[in-house]
């Protein structure tokens, strides 16, 4: 009698949950005009995503802008998710008051990038010659 051999195949499927970043929040600081010093004008943050690679871009008045320093930090959270914080820093002048600053997040789990916009609020101290 011939015995047939049966092969049992066990399939293990790892289902990775897709976790999107939360909508970014943009906090605008109220810096004093100082046309000689790099100042933090705004902070953009988001959390609850994985994997930990995320792109943060800044636009000023809808166009590309140069950051004076790269200040984007991704942090691992306790629940295997990640958070990102990015600061928009550059020299500020009185002409920046009221301009629109946009932070945009792009992550592989998103169908489209998520933008958040805020208006800059530049302050003057008594020694500044600032006339808006």
PDB file of C-alpha atoms in Angstrom:
ATOM      1  CA  UNK A   1       0.000   0.000   0.000  1.00  0.00           C
ATOM      2  CA  UNK A   2       1.367   3.273  -1.022  1.00  0.00           C
ATOM      3  CA  UNK A   3       1.060   6.132   1.456  1.00  0.00           C
ATOM      4  CA  UNK A   4       0.471   9.532   0.041  1.00  0.00           C
ATOM      5  CA  UNK A   5       2.250  12.293   1.733  1.00  0.00           C
ATOM      6  CA  UNK A   6       0.313  15.395   2.525  1.00  0.00           C
ATOM      7  CA  UNK A   7       1.939  18.680   3.011  1.00  0.00           C
ATOM      8  CA  UNK A   8       0.212  21.098   5.253  1.00  0.00           C
ATOM      9  CA  UNK A   9       0.958  24.651   4.457  1.00  0.00           C
ATOM     10  CA  UNK A  10       0.405  27.150   7.161  1.00  0.00           C
ATOM     11  CA  UNK A  11       0.152  30.688   6.055  1.00  0.00           C
ATOM     12  CA  UNK A  12       0.957  33.373   8.510  1.00  0.00           C
ATOM     13  CA  UNK A  13      -0.306  36.738   7.544  1.00  0.00           C
ATOM     14  CA  UNK A  14       0.827  39.783   9.410  1.00  0.00           C
ATOM     15  CA  UNK A  15      -1.724  42.481   9.139  1.00  0.00           C
ATOM     16  CA  UNK A  16      -0.102  45.812   9.743  1.00  0.00           C
ATOM     17  CA  UNK A  17      -2.515  48.465  10.797  1.00  0.00           C
ATOM     18  CA  UNK A  18      -2.310  51.562   8.699  1.00  0.00           C
ATOM     19  CA  UNK A  19      -1.873  54.543  10.945  1.00  0.00           C
ATOM     20  CA  UNK A  20      -2.135  58.047   9.467  1.00  0.00           C
ATOM     21  CA  UNK A  21      -0.690  61.229  10.938  1.00  0.00           C
ATOM     22  CA  UNK A  22      -3.141  63.505  12.667  1.00  0.00           C
ATOM     23  CA  UNK A  23      -3.923  66.752  10.917  1.00  0.00           C
ATOM     24  CA  UNK A  24      -1.043  69.088  11.651  1.00  0.00           C
ATOM     25  CA  UNK A  25      -1.458  71.995  13.987  1.00  0.00           C
ATOM     26  CA  UNK A  26       0.441  75.213  13.328  1.00  0.00           C
ATOM     27  CA  UNK A  27       1.259  77.528  16.203  1.00  0.00           C
ATOM     28  CA  UNK A  28       2.451  80.993  15.215  1.00  0.00           C
ATOM     29  CA  UNK A  29       4.682  82.866  17.633  1.00  0.00           C
ATOM     30  CA  UNK A  30       4.547  86.643  17.910  1.00  0.00           C
ATOM     31  CA  UNK A  31       8.188  87.548  17.384  1.00  0.00           C
ATOM     32  CA  UNK A  32       9.574  91.040  17.594  1.00  0.00           C
ATOM     33  CA  UNK A  33      11.037  92.497  14.438  1.00  0.00           C
ATOM     34  CA  UNK A  34      14.749  91.824  14.433  1.00  0.00           C
ATOM     35  CA  UNK A  35      16.251  91.944  10.978  1.00  0.00           C
ATOM     36  CA  UNK A  36      19.585  90.592  12.230  1.00  0.00           C
ATOM     37  CA  UNK A  37      18.645  87.425  14.105  1.00  0.00           C
ATOM     38  CA  UNK A  38      17.078  84.098  13.156  1.00  0.00           C
ATOM     39  CA  UNK A  39      13.724  83.784  14.925  1.00  0.00           C
ATOM     40  CA  UNK A  40      11.199  80.954  15.258  1.00  0.00           C
ATOM     41  CA  UNK A  41       8.067  82.195  13.513  1.00  0.00           C
ATOM     42  CA  UNK A  42       5.892  79.076  13.738  1.00  0.00           C
ATOM     43  CA  UNK A  43       5.798  75.474  14.906  1.00  0.00           C
ATOM     44  CA  UNK A  44       4.013  72.635  13.087  1.00  0.00           C
ATOM     45  CA  UNK A  45       3.257  69.345  14.821  1.00  0.00           C
ATOM     46  CA  UNK A  46       1.456  66.050  14.236  1.00  0.00           C
ATOM     47  CA  UNK A  47       1.377  62.630  15.871  1.00  0.00           C
ATOM     48  CA  UNK A  48      -0.039  59.128  15.686  1.00  0.00           C
ATOM     49  CA  UNK A  49       1.582  57.830  12.507  1.00  0.00           C
ATOM     50  CA  UNK A  50       3.810  54.999  11.426  1.00  0.00           C
ATOM     51  CA  UNK A  51       6.210  54.297   9.879  1.00  0.00           C
ATOM     52  CA  UNK A  52       8.296  57.148  11.222  1.00  0.00           C
ATOM     53  CA  UNK A  53       9.354  58.714   7.923  1.00  0.00           C
ATOM     54  CA  UNK A  54       7.406  61.890   7.184  1.00  0.00           C
ATOM     55  CA  UNK A  55       7.978  64.967   5.017  1.00  0.00           C
ATOM     56  CA  UNK A  56       7.294  68.456   6.334  1.00  0.00           C
ATOM     57  CA  UNK A  57       7.421  71.410   3.947  1.00  0.00           C
ATOM     58  CA  UNK A  58       6.836  75.112   4.517  1.00  0.00           C
ATOM     59  CA  UNK A  59       5.417  77.669   2.087  1.00  0.00           C
ATOM     60  CA  UNK A  60       5.351  81.429   2.590  1.00  0.00           C
ATOM     61  CA  UNK A  61       2.609  83.209   0.642  1.00  0.00           C
ATOM     62  CA  UNK A  62       2.080  79.977  -1.321  1.00  0.00           C
ATOM     63  CA  UNK A  63       5.637  79.779  -2.639  1.00  0.00           C
ATOM     64  CA  UNK A  64       8.771  77.959  -1.581  1.00  0.00           C
ATOM     65  CA  UNK A  65      10.742  79.521   1.217  1.00  0.00           C
ATOM     66  CA  UNK A  66      14.131  78.941   2.735  1.00  0.00           C
ATOM     67  CA  UNK A  67      14.446  77.820   6.320  1.00  0.00           C
ATOM     68  CA  UNK A  68      17.450  79.269   8.045  1.00  0.00           C
ATOM     69  CA  UNK A  69      17.935  76.042  10.014  1.00  0.00           C
ATOM     70  CA  UNK A  70      16.480  72.561   9.675  1.00  0.00           C
ATOM     71  CA  UNK A  71      14.525  71.972  12.828  1.00  0.00           C
ATOM     72  CA  UNK A  72      12.298  68.996  12.094  1.00  0.00           C
ATOM     73  CA  UNK A  73      12.312  66.292  14.770  1.00  0.00           C
ATOM     74  CA  UNK A  74      10.570  62.903  14.644  1.00  0.00           C
ATOM     75  CA  UNK A  75      10.027  61.229  18.027  1.00  0.00           C
ATOM     76  CA  UNK A  76       9.036  57.624  18.778  1.00  0.00           C
ATOM     77  CA  UNK A  77       6.018  57.351  21.075  1.00  0.00           C
ATOM     78  CA  UNK A  78       5.272  54.565  23.567  1.00  0.00           C
ATOM     79  CA  UNK A  79       2.602  52.923  21.391  1.00  0.00           C
ATOM     80  CA  UNK A  80       4.924  52.268  18.395  1.00  0.00           C
ATOM     81  CA  UNK A  81       3.682  55.405  16.693  1.00  0.00           C
ATOM     82  CA  UNK A  82       5.568  58.608  15.950  1.00  0.00           C
ATOM     83  CA  UNK A  83       5.236  62.363  16.361  1.00  0.00           C
ATOM     84  CA  UNK A  84       6.825  65.181  14.370  1.00  0.00           C
ATOM     85  CA  UNK A  85       7.605  68.784  15.253  1.00  0.00           C
ATOM     86  CA  UNK A  86       8.994  71.299  12.789  1.00  0.00           C
ATOM     87  CA  UNK A  87       9.917  74.904  13.482  1.00  0.00           C
ATOM     88  CA  UNK A  88       9.950  77.553  10.770  1.00  0.00           C
ATOM     89  CA  UNK A  89      12.931  79.794  11.500  1.00  0.00           C
ATOM     90  CA  UNK A  90      14.379  82.749   9.669  1.00  0.00           C
ATOM     91  CA  UNK A  91      15.192  86.426   9.985  1.00  0.00           C
ATOM     92  CA  UNK A  92      11.961  88.378  10.375  1.00  0.00           C
ATOM     93  CA  UNK A  93      11.112  91.840   9.107  1.00  0.00           C
ATOM     94  CA  UNK A  94       8.101  94.122   9.403  1.00  0.00           C
ATOM     95  CA  UNK A  95       7.048  93.163   5.861  1.00  0.00           C
ATOM     96  CA  UNK A  96       6.330  89.614   7.096  1.00  0.00           C
ATOM     97  CA  UNK A  97       3.367  90.776   9.193  1.00  0.00           C
ATOM     98  CA  UNK A  98       0.132  89.192   7.957  1.00  0.00           C
ATOM     99  CA  UNK A  99       1.808  86.896   5.420  1.00  0.00           C
ATOM    100  CA  UNK A 100       0.416  83.385   5.075  1.00  0.00           C
ATOM    101  CA  UNK A 101       2.622  80.523   6.233  1.00  0.00           C
ATOM    102  CA  UNK A 102       1.653  76.946   5.340  1.00  0.00           C
ATOM    103  CA  UNK A 103       2.975  73.722   6.859  1.00  0.00           C
ATOM    104  CA  UNK A 104       2.310  70.599   4.766  1.00  0.00           C
ATOM    105  CA  UNK A 105       2.724  66.999   5.921  1.00  0.00           C
ATOM    106  CA  UNK A 106       3.214  64.145   3.502  1.00  0.00           C
ATOM    107  CA  UNK A 107       3.309  60.509   4.639  1.00  0.00           C
ATOM    108  CA  UNK A 108       3.141  57.240   2.743  1.00  0.00           C
ATOM    109  CA  UNK A 109      -0.218  56.379   4.343  1.00  0.00           C
ATOM    110  CA  UNK A 110      -1.923  59.543   3.081  1.00  0.00           C
ATOM    111  CA  UNK A 111      -3.840  59.827  -0.176  1.00  0.00           C
ATOM    112  CA  UNK A 112      -2.837  63.491  -0.389  1.00  0.00           C
ATOM    113  CA  UNK A 113      -0.618  65.818   1.651  1.00  0.00           C
ATOM    114  CA  UNK A 114      -2.255  67.650   4.568  1.00  0.00           C
ATOM    115  CA  UNK A 115      -1.692  71.446   4.649  1.00  0.00           C
ATOM    116  CA  UNK A 116      -2.370  73.865   7.526  1.00  0.00           C
ATOM    117  CA  UNK A 117      -2.130  77.621   7.094  1.00  0.00           C
ATOM    118  CA  UNK A 118      -1.700  80.467   9.576  1.00  0.00           C
ATOM    119  CA  UNK A 119      -1.075  84.205   9.303  1.00  0.00           C
ATOM    120  CA  UNK A 120       2.128  85.627  10.734  1.00  0.00           C
ATOM    121  CA  UNK A 121       1.822  88.181  13.507  1.00  0.00           C
ATOM    122  CA  UNK A 122       4.975  90.266  13.775  1.00  0.00           C
ATOM    123  CA  UNK A 123       5.309  92.602  16.754  1.00  0.00           C
ATOM    124  CA  UNK A 124       7.405  95.708  17.241  1.00  0.00           C
ATOM    125  CA  UNK A 125       9.116  96.841  20.370  1.00  0.00           C
ATOM    126  CA  UNK A 126       9.490 100.514  21.256  1.00  0.00           C
ATOM    127  CA  UNK A 127      12.989 100.741  19.794  1.00  0.00           C
ATOM    128  CA  UNK A 128      11.955  99.284  16.401  1.00  0.00           C
ATOM    129  CA  UNK A 129      11.083 101.618  13.599  1.00  0.00           C
ATOM    130  CA  UNK A 130       8.093  99.553  12.583  1.00  0.00           C
ATOM    131  CA  UNK A 131       5.168 101.155  10.860  1.00  0.00           C
ATOM    132  CA  UNK A 132       2.558  98.786   9.545  1.00  0.00           C
TER     133      UNK A 132
END
